[in-house]
Amino acid sequence: AREQFMKTFNKINEAFKRYVETLFYGGTGSMRIIEDGDVLESGIEIVISKAGKRVQKLQLLSGGEKALVGIALIMSMLEANSGVFYVLDEVDAPLDDYNSEKFRRLLEQENSQFIVITHNKLIMEAGDIVHGVTMVDGVSKVVQVKMEEVLT
Amino acid sequence: AREQFMKTFNKINEAFKRYVETLFYGGTGSMRIIEDGDVLESGIEIVISKAGKRVQKLQLLSGGEKALVGIALIMSMLEANSGVFYVLDEVDAPLDDYNSEKFRRLLEQENSQFIVITHNKLIMEAGDIVHGVTMVDGVSKVVQVKMEEVLT
Amino acid sequence: MKLKEIFIKGFKSFADPTRLEISDKVTVVVGPNGSGKSNVVDAIRWVLGEQSMKEIRAQEREDVVFWGNEKRPPAQTAYVELVFEDAGNRITIARELSRDGNSRYILNGDVVRLKDIREVLMQRGFGKNPYSIIGQGQIDKIVSASPESLRMMIEEIA
Amino acid sequence: MKLKEIFIKGFKSFADPTRLEISDKVTVVVGPNGSGKSNVVDAIRWVLGEQSMKEIRAQEREDVVFWGNEKRPPAQTAYVELVFEDAGNRITIARELSRDGNSRYILNGDVVRLKDIREVLMQRGFGKNPYSIIGQGQIDKIVSASPESLRMMIEEIA
Ligand SMILES: Nc1ncnc2c1ncn2[C@@H]1O[C@H](COP(=O)(O)OP(=O)(O)OP(=O)(O)O)[C@@H](O)[C@H]1O
Ligand SMILES: Nc1ncnc2c1ncn2[C@@H]1O[C@H](COP(=O)(O)OP(=O)(O)OP(=O)(O)O)[C@@H](O)[C@H]1O
Ligand SMILES: [Mg+2]
Ligand SMILES: [Mg+2]
């Protein structure tokens, strides 16, 4: 069990480092096992530092930066477990246009299945299938739309 | 103290009803004092119902709907106390384009001072003064911009 | 294993039978505030066996059944079905709840226990705690998760 | 009473003296993620006497002083000033904290206690708890506020 854990941890940590570098311009990130004897009992800590800065307490990151670290974490778990499908409900809400664009590119590059809810037109473009939901008399209706229709 | 409280409560409640009708297409809202003896000891409850529906538990509202109710609440407090300035940090993040537009119109109509942080180009247009913040080598810099520059 | 389709009927605001085709890559769901997008996420969590009312934004079990309004009577049952395809085989997982409190899980047409559904999912990489579903407003909570819960997420996958 | 200007120096990421002119109606603040927009909100709460570290996203008192990096030395003091205008008179309220822990409030150039600043603000409709400042991600928390805290908000205004 311990080897299995360490193998999975190392795989996720490698991926996490890569995703943080892609998402944070000049930033670095990694996961650390807080040593206290048995690995299966210890905790895991995320360590992030922005370009050229010292190590940063996660609480002091901005709203958008926390969302990016969260996205990097989810994507890195995907590496170790690509069988699942991912459902992301407005995770892009705190992102500026530059980072929304990066997130969109990530969605397009990955091979796993994503179901993404968004109000952001930049992210909508990543969809192969787009469902438009409306409410009529208190009842939700879904219509499959063509991308061209959405963007006008 | 009791009369003063009731006078303020009624003023805010009247305003709250109006704002909910403006922000929620066909919805109604009001504030109720939960009676248990002395008004100064009791609690206040918000009651909302969407077009044609029965009264709704607030928890069951969507993310965007909760933000609209929150905005209606802040605006109604403004009626009773217009001396203060308001600081709103990305309160529009959960809103769709239609509701962002409504929020923008509200900002333009009110007479109080607002400091609004946003990534949403629709809301930016409401600004008389626009400050652009950037970070260079870990230090924040502020530049006052003309609206035309931001929107390109 | 790929998810092919979500079918919802009588669950929350989806009074009418609703089918959503799911892409092998990116499926996007858009729509106005309050139209029912996050209800789809609740439906997915619910059919996968979610036991906590809070996670699916409900207070009582019956909150998930369409509650009706002036123009429509309340629904009697809430039903959600996920259709998967795995190496050519079709696997359907469903959950149903009727107003009288009767609740059941259905695997390829047979009534089963939640345990059986969990087993089918586990074999294909789906853990008990679907960390792969991120609800509205929860993305920055992951980052503030405690060191223990981060370890447990990784242990799940291992 | 109208807020005319915010001046920040050495507070969080604002190492250099920074002046923001404030409109009588709507002032918009824009910029990339992590550039320092919410730090301006923390600066406003701080100068109005905020005592809770959590409300200004800090852990210790010194977290608000610019902590420096490879290119810039840490600042020695954090200083924030609000300039108001009331019927032609100019009123400045300021707060200063130095690394050695010295903290003081300044009203129109004189060192005063927080109580004095609060009094000036109360007379002009500014309550002790600035409900008029809504932090990032907090808008839907207002709606879930307990009935008691809603009453207290209204009592403040009365
Ligand atoms: N059992 C139910 N029966 C009928 N309607 C319901 C039921 N439960 C919830 N709703 C309705 O669903 C709506 C919320 O939908 P949902 O949270 O999915 O919106 P959304 O599309 O995600 O919006 P947003 O963009 O604001 O996040 C509520 O307004 C509520 O009226
Ligand atoms: N004392 C300090 N000294 C230097 N930098 C600091 C200090 N405290 C916080 N910061 C920096 O400020 C940044 C956060 O800024 P802030 O939260 O204001 O961003 P923001 O513009 O609101 O971004 P977003 O759009 O993502 O919400 C952090 O990345 C952190 O590095
Ligand atoms: Mg939603
Ligand atoms: Mg911010």
mmCIF file of N, CA, C and O in Angstrom, chain B residues 61-129:
data_model
loop_
_atom_site.group_PDB
_atom_site.id
_atom_site.type_symbol
_atom_site.label_atom_id
_atom_site.label_comp_id
_atom_site.label_asym_id
_atom_site.label_seq_id
_atom_site.Cartn_x
_atom_site.Cartn_y
_atom_site.Cartn_z
ATOM 1 N N LEU B 61 -31.841 28.742 -4.127
ATOM 2 C CA LEU B 61 -31.594 29.658 -5.245
ATOM 3 C C LEU B 61 -30.259 29.302 -5.897
ATOM 4 O O LEU B 61 -29.389 28.718 -5.268
ATOM 5 N N SER B 62 -30.093 29.677 -7.145
ATOM 6 C CA SER B 62 -28.833 29.404 -7.839
ATOM 7 C C SER B 62 -27.767 30.406 -7.400
ATOM 8 O O SER B 62 -28.079 31.386 -6.732
ATOM 9 N N GLY B 63 -26.519 30.169 -7.813
ATOM 10 C CA GLY B 63 -25.406 31.061 -7.485
ATOM 11 C C GLY B 63 -25.681 32.479 -7.936
ATOM 12 O O GLY B 63 -25.519 33.435 -7.164
ATOM 13 N N GLY B 64 -26.121 32.652 -9.173
ATOM 14 C CA GLY B 64 -26.404 33.983 -9.702
ATOM 15 C C GLY B 64 -27.581 34.648 -9.014
ATOM 16 O O GLY B 64 -27.556 35.847 -8.727
ATOM 17 N N GLU B 65 -28.599 33.839 -8.689
ATOM 18 C CA GLU B 65 -29.781 34.405 -8.020
ATOM 19 C C GLU B 65 -29.426 34.903 -6.614
ATOM 20 O O GLU B 65 -29.903 35.935 -6.168
ATOM 21 N N LYS B 66 -28.571 34.162 -5.917
ATOM 22 C CA LYS B 66 -28.151 34.606 -4.572
ATOM 23 C C LYS B 66 -27.400 35.934 -4.667
ATOM 24 O O LYS B 66 -27.565 36.821 -3.835
ATOM 25 N N ALA B 67 -26.552 36.069 -5.685
ATOM 26 C CA ALA B 67 -25.811 37.321 -5.854
ATOM 27 C C ALA B 67 -26.774 38.474 -6.105
ATOM 28 O O ALA B 67 -26.607 39.566 -5.550
ATOM 29 N N LEU B 68 -27.814 38.248 -6.896
ATOM 30 C CA LEU B 68 -28.803 39.297 -7.179
ATOM 31 C C LEU B 68 -29.530 39.712 -5.904
ATOM 32 O O LEU B 68 -29.744 40.898 -5.662
ATOM 33 N N VAL B 69 -29.880 38.736 -5.074
ATOM 34 C CA VAL B 69 -30.558 39.060 -3.809
ATOM 35 C C VAL B 69 -29.607 39.861 -2.921
ATOM 36 O O VAL B 69 -29.990 40.840 -2.282
ATOM 37 N N GLY B 70 -28.336 39.460 -2.912
ATOM 38 C CA GLY B 70 -27.325 40.192 -2.130
ATOM 39 C C GLY B 70 -27.195 41.635 -2.608
ATOM 40 O O GLY B 70 -27.127 42.569 -1.800
ATOM 41 N N ILE B 71 -27.184 41.836 -3.921
ATOM 42 C CA ILE B 71 -27.084 43.188 -4.487
ATOM 43 C C ILE B 71 -28.321 43.997 -4.118
ATOM 44 O O ILE B 71 -28.209 45.166 -3.700
ATOM 45 N N ALA B 72 -29.502 43.364 -4.195
ATOM 46 C CA ALA B 72 -30.748 44.074 -3.830
ATOM 47 C C ALA B 72 -30.700 44.511 -2.373
ATOM 48 O O ALA B 72 -31.094 45.621 -2.012
ATOM 49 N N LEU B 73 -30.138 43.662 -1.514
ATOM 50 C CA LEU B 73 -30.042 43.964 -0.081
ATOM 51 C C LEU B 73 -29.120 45.157 0.164
ATOM 52 O O LEU B 73 -29.449 46.082 0.910
ATOM 53 N N ILE B 74 -27.945 45.157 -0.484
ATOM 54 C CA ILE B 74 -26.994 46.251 -0.304
ATOM 55 C C ILE B 74 -27.600 47.553 -0.794
ATOM 56 O O ILE B 74 -27.519 48.579 -0.119
ATOM 57 N N MET B 75 -28.213 47.500 -1.972
ATOM 58 C CA MET B 75 -28.799 48.716 -2.544
ATOM 59 C C MET B 75 -29.913 49.247 -1.650
ATOM 60 O O MET B 75 -30.075 50.451 -1.506
ATOM 61 N N SER B 76 -30.687 48.356 -1.013
ATOM 62 C CA SER B 76 -31.807 48.844 -0.190
ATOM 63 C C SER B 76 -31.282 49.479 1.094
ATOM 64 O O SER B 76 -31.880 50.406 1.618
ATOM 65 N N MET B 77 -30.134 49.027 1.579
ATOM 66 C CA MET B 77 -29.552 49.664 2.778
ATOM 67 C C MET B 77 -29.068 51.053 2.449
ATOM 68 O O MET B 77 -29.009 51.937 3.280
ATOM 69 N N LEU B 78 -28.720 51.246 1.209
ATOM 70 C CA LEU B 78 -28.236 52.526 0.720
ATOM 71 C C LEU B 78 -29.304 53.602 0.872
ATOM 72 O O LEU B 78 -29.019 54.744 1.169
ATOM 73 N N GLU B 79 -30.570 53.191 0.648
ATOM 74 C CA GLU B 79 -31.679 54.143 0.743
ATOM 75 C C GLU B 79 -31.715 54.796 2.125
ATOM 76 O O GLU B 79 -32.006 55.945 2.287
ATOM 77 N N ALA B 80 -31.414 53.946 3.159
ATOM 78 C CA ALA B 80 -31.548 54.460 4.522
ATOM 79 C C ALA B 80 -30.292 55.159 4.979
ATOM 80 O O ALA B 80 -30.262 55.806 6.001
ATOM 81 N N ASN B 81 -29.227 55.051 4.204
ATOM 82 C CA ASN B 81 -27.953 55.550 4.722
ATOM 83 C C ASN B 81 -27.037 55.941 3.581
ATOM 84 O O ASN B 81 -26.032 55.318 3.323
ATOM 85 N N SER B 82 -27.443 56.976 2.849
ATOM 86 C CA SER B 82 -26.722 57.260 1.599
ATOM 87 C C SER B 82 -25.360 57.922 1.827
ATOM 88 O O SER B 82 -24.656 58.183 0.888
ATOM 89 N N GLY B 83 -24.973 58.178 3.090
ATOM 90 C CA GLY B 83 -23.711 58.863 3.328
ATOM 91 C C GLY B 83 -22.489 58.036 3.005
ATOM 92 O O GLY B 83 -21.450 58.538 2.663
ATOM 93 N N VAL B 84 -22.579 56.723 3.076
ATOM 94 C CA VAL B 84 -21.373 55.909 2.951
ATOM 95 C C VAL B 84 -20.974 55.716 1.504
ATOM 96 O O VAL B 84 -21.740 55.953 0.596
ATOM 97 N N PHE B 85 -19.728 55.247 1.305
ATOM 98 C CA PHE B 85 -19.335 54.822 -0.034
ATOM 99 C C PHE B 85 -19.328 53.296 -0.050
ATOM 100 O O PHE B 85 -19.148 52.653 0.978
ATOM 101 N N TYR B 86 -19.564 52.716 -1.207
ATOM 102 C CA TYR B 86 -19.684 51.260 -1.321
ATOM 103 C C TYR B 86 -18.484 50.688 -2.050
ATOM 104 O O TYR B 86 -18.053 51.239 -3.051
ATOM 105 N N VAL B 87 -17.936 49.558 -1.537
ATOM 106 C CA VAL B 87 -16.835 48.883 -2.221
ATOM 107 C C VAL B 87 -17.314 47.480 -2.565
ATOM 108 O O VAL B 87 -17.685 46.717 -1.680
ATOM 109 N N LEU B 88 -17.353 47.151 -3.864
ATOM 110 C CA LEU B 88 -17.877 45.864 -4.309
ATOM 111 C C LEU B 88 -16.804 45.113 -5.081
ATOM 112 O O LEU B 88 -16.435 45.508 -6.184
ATOM 113 N N ASP B 89 -16.284 44.017 -4.508
ATOM 114 C CA ASP B 89 -15.166 43.283 -5.116
ATOM 115 C C ASP B 89 -15.680 42.056 -5.873
ATOM 116 O O ASP B 89 -15.980 41.029 -5.281
ATOM 117 N N GLU B 90 -15.792 42.158 -7.179
ATOM 118 C CA GLU B 90 -16.229 41.110 -8.100
ATOM 119 C C GLU B 90 -17.558 40.490 -7.683
ATOM 120 O O GLU B 90 -17.737 39.282 -7.779
ATOM 121 N N VAL B 91 -18.528 41.338 -7.292
ATOM 122 C CA VAL B 91 -19.845 40.800 -6.936
ATOM 123 C C VAL B 91 -20.579 40.310 -8.187
ATOM 124 O O VAL B 91 -21.544 39.562 -8.090
ATOM 125 N N ASP B 92 -20.109 40.730 -9.370
ATOM 126 C CA ASP B 92 -20.780 40.349 -10.619
ATOM 127 C C ASP B 92 -20.278 39.023 -11.166
ATOM 128 O O ASP B 92 -20.754 38.555 -12.190
ATOM 129 N N ALA B 93 -19.300 38.375 -10.494
ATOM 130 C CA ALA B 93 -18.691 37.150 -11.043
ATOM 131 C C ALA B 93 -19.719 36.074 -11.390
ATOM 132 O O ALA B 93 -19.639 35.466 -12.443
ATOM 133 N N PRO B 94 -20.764 35.816 -10.556
ATOM 134 C CA PRO B 94 -21.715 34.746 -10.891
ATOM 135 C C PRO B 94 -22.809 35.161 -11.883
ATOM 136 O O PRO B 94 -23.652 34.325 -12.238
ATOM 137 N N LEU B 95 -22.829 36.422 -12.327
ATOM 138 C CA LEU B 95 -23.956 36.905 -13.139
ATOM 139 C C LEU B 95 -23.782 36.601 -14.621
ATOM 140 O O LEU B 95 -22.674 36.659 -15.153
ATOM 141 N N ASP B 96 -24.901 36.300 -15.317
ATOM 142 C CA ASP B 96 -24.867 36.144 -16.769
ATOM 143 C C ASP B 96 -24.917 37.543 -17.401
ATOM 144 O O ASP B 96 -25.053 38.542 -16.704
ATOM 145 N N ASP B 97 -24.836 37.624 -18.732
ATOM 146 C CA ASP B 97 -24.774 38.921 -19.403
ATOM 147 C C ASP B 97 -26.011 39.778 -19.141
ATOM 148 O O ASP B 97 -25.925 40.982 -18.909
ATOM 149 N N TYR B 98 -27.177 39.135 -19.146
ATOM 150 C CA TYR B 98 -28.446 39.864 -18.962
ATOM 151 C C TYR B 98 -28.455 40.544 -17.589
ATOM 152 O O TYR B 98 -28.756 41.715 -17.455
ATOM 153 N N ASN B 99 -28.096 39.803 -16.549
ATOM 154 C CA ASN B 99 -28.103 40.374 -15.194
ATOM 155 C C ASN B 99 -26.938 41.320 -14.951
ATOM 156 O O ASN B 99 -27.031 42.264 -14.164
ATOM 157 N N SER B 100 -25.804 41.101 -15.644
ATOM 158 C CA SER B 100 -24.687 42.049 -15.535
ATOM 159 C C SER B 100 -25.119 43.413 -16.044
ATOM 160 O O SER B 100 -24.800 44.457 -15.485
ATOM 161 N N GLU B 101 -25.860 43.377 -17.128
ATOM 162 C CA GLU B 101 -26.376 44.611 -17.729
ATOM 163 C C GLU B 101 -27.288 45.344 -16.741
ATOM 164 O O GLU B 101 -27.210 46.554 -16.558
ATOM 165 N N LYS B 102 -28.158 44.584 -16.048
ATOM 166 C CA LYS B 102 -29.069 45.194 -15.061
ATOM 167 C C LYS B 102 -28.291 45.819 -13.916
ATOM 168 O O LYS B 102 -28.623 46.895 -13.427
ATOM 169 N N PHE B 103 -27.260 45.098 -13.484
ATOM 170 C CA PHE B 103 -26.437 45.605 -12.382
ATOM 171 C C PHE B 103 -25.748 46.884 -12.813
ATOM 172 O O PHE B 103 -25.675 47.870 -12.074
ATOM 173 N N ARG B 104 -25.264 46.917 -14.050
ATOM 174 C CA ARG B 104 -24.592 48.124 -14.538
ATOM 175 C C ARG B 104 -25.539 49.324 -14.513
ATOM 176 O O ARG B 104 -25.185 50.404 -14.046
ATOM 177 N N ARG B 105 -26.751 49.086 -14.965
ATOM 178 C CA ARG B 105 -27.738 50.195 -14.989
ATOM 179 C C ARG B 105 -28.030 50.707 -13.582
ATOM 180 O O ARG B 105 -28.162 51.894 -13.341
ATOM 181 N N LEU B 106 -28.076 49.777 -12.625
ATOM 182 C CA LEU B 106 -28.299 50.171 -11.235
ATOM 183 C C LEU B 106 -27.175 51.095 -10.761
ATOM 184 O O LEU B 106 -27.406 52.125 -10.136
ATOM 185 N N LEU B 107 -25.937 50.697 -11.053
ATOM 186 C CA LEU B 107 -24.784 51.506 -10.622
ATOM 187 C C LEU B 107 -24.882 52.918 -11.194
ATOM 188 O O LEU B 107 -24.562 53.891 -10.521
ATOM 189 N N GLU B 108 -25.326 53.007 -12.438
ATOM 190 C CA GLU B 108 -25.357 54.317 -13.083
ATOM 191 C C GLU B 108 -26.477 55.188 -12.537
ATOM 192 O O GLU B 108 -26.379 56.402 -12.502
ATOM 193 N N GLN B 109 -27.550 54.558 -12.061
ATOM 194 C CA GLN B 109 -28.716 55.338 -11.591
ATOM 195 C C GLN B 109 -28.536 55.863 -10.168
ATOM 196 O O GLN B 109 -29.057 56.903 -9.825
ATOM 197 N N GLU B 110 -27.835 55.125 -9.334
ATOM 198 C CA GLU B 110 -27.738 55.507 -7.917
ATOM 199 C C GLU B 110 -26.883 56.741 -7.736
ATOM 200 O O GLU B 110 -25.976 56.995 -8.518
ATOM 201 N N ASN B 111 -27.117 57.461 -6.622
ATOM 202 C CA ASN B 111 -26.346 58.679 -6.372
ATOM 203 C C ASN B 111 -25.158 58.478 -5.459
ATOM 204 O O ASN B 111 -24.347 59.360 -5.300
ATOM 205 N N SER B 112 -25.029 57.324 -4.842
ATOM 206 C CA SER B 112 -23.930 57.120 -3.888
ATOM 207 C C SER B 112 -22.637 56.835 -4.628
ATOM 208 O O SER B 112 -22.625 56.618 -5.832
ATOM 209 N N GLN B 113 -21.541 56.835 -3.848
ATOM 210 C CA GLN B 113 -20.236 56.512 -4.436
ATOM 211 C C GLN B 113 -20.004 55.005 -4.440
ATOM 212 O O GLN B 113 -20.198 54.343 -3.432
ATOM 213 N N PHE B 114 -19.534 54.499 -5.575
ATOM 214 C CA PHE B 114 -19.196 53.069 -5.683
ATOM 215 C C PHE B 114 -17.760 52.905 -6.130
ATOM 216 O O PHE B 114 -17.323 53.575 -7.051
ATOM 217 N N ILE B 115 -17.049 51.955 -5.491
ATOM 218 C CA ILE B 115 -15.747 51.524 -5.978
ATOM 219 C C ILE B 115 -15.958 50.056 -6.352
ATOM 220 O O ILE B 115 -16.274 49.237 -5.491
ATOM 221 N N VAL B 116 -15.851 49.768 -7.644
ATOM 222 C CA VAL B 116 -16.220 48.439 -8.139
ATOM 223 C C VAL B 116 -15.021 47.747 -8.786
ATOM 224 O O VAL B 116 -14.406 48.292 -9.698
ATOM 225 N N ILE B 117 -14.682 46.543 -8.309
ATOM 226 C CA ILE B 117 -13.614 45.739 -8.919
ATOM 227 C C ILE B 117 -14.289 44.691 -9.783
ATOM 228 O O ILE B 117 -15.225 44.028 -9.330
ATOM 229 N N THR B 118 -13.847 44.563 -11.037
ATOM 230 C CA THR B 118 -14.498 43.619 -11.940
ATOM 231 C C THR B 118 -13.576 43.175 -13.069
ATOM 232 O O THR B 118 -12.608 43.861 -13.393
ATOM 233 N N HIS B 119 -13.867 41.983 -13.661
ATOM 234 C CA HIS B 119 -13.187 41.548 -14.887
ATOM 235 C C HIS B 119 -14.158 41.670 -16.075
ATOM 236 O O HIS B 119 -13.816 41.306 -17.183
ATOM 237 N N ASN B 120 -15.385 42.087 -15.809
ATOM 238 C CA ASN B 120 -16.463 42.045 -16.787
ATOM 239 C C ASN B 120 -16.558 43.349 -17.572
ATOM 240 O O ASN B 120 -16.838 44.409 -17.011
ATOM 241 N N LYS B 121 -16.316 43.262 -18.870
ATOM 242 C CA LYS B 121 -16.282 44.473 -19.704
ATOM 243 C C LYS B 121 -17.599 45.261 -19.668
ATOM 244 O O LYS B 121 -17.612 46.475 -19.780
ATOM 245 N N LEU B 122 -18.726 44.546 -19.485
ATOM 246 C CA LEU B 122 -20.031 45.242 -19.418
ATOM 247 C C LEU B 122 -20.074 46.169 -18.216
ATOM 248 O O LEU B 122 -20.591 47.268 -18.278
ATOM 249 N N ILE B 123 -19.542 45.724 -17.089
ATOM 250 C CA ILE B 123 -19.582 46.510 -15.854
ATOM 251 C C ILE B 123 -18.569 47.648 -15.921
ATOM 252 O O ILE B 123 -18.791 48.736 -15.395
ATOM 253 N N MET B 124 -17.440 47.407 -16.580
ATOM 254 C CA MET B 124 -16.412 48.454 -16.677
ATOM 255 C C MET B 124 -16.968 49.727 -17.277
ATOM 256 O O MET B 124 -16.557 50.832 -16.935
ATOM 257 N N GLU B 125 -17.938 49.549 -18.174
ATOM 258 C CA GLU B 125 -18.476 50.730 -18.877
ATOM 259 C C GLU B 125 -19.191 51.695 -17.941
ATOM 260 O O GLU B 125 -19.415 52.838 -18.266
ATOM 261 N N ALA B 126 -19.545 51.220 -16.730
ATOM 262 C CA ALA B 126 -20.261 52.091 -15.794
ATOM 263 C C ALA B 126 -19.323 53.081 -15.120
ATOM 264 O O ALA B 126 -19.743 53.995 -14.432
ATOM 265 N N GLY B 127 -18.013 52.895 -15.274
ATOM 266 C CA GLY B 127 -17.051 53.722 -14.541
ATOM 267 C C GLY B 127 -16.858 55.106 -15.118
ATOM 268 O O GLY B 127 -16.673 55.257 -16.314
ATOM 269 N N ASP B 128 -16.845 56.136 -14.211
ATOM 270 C CA ASP B 128 -16.469 57.492 -14.640
ATOM 271 C C ASP B 128 -14.940 57.595 -14.607
ATOM 272 O O ASP B 128 -14.329 58.266 -15.399
ATOM 273 N N ILE B 129 -14.363 56.929 -13.582
ATOM 274 C CA ILE B 129 -12.906 56.877 -13.448
ATOM 275 C C ILE B 129 -12.519 55.414 -13.459
ATOM 276 O O ILE B 129 -13.152 54.594 -12.795
#
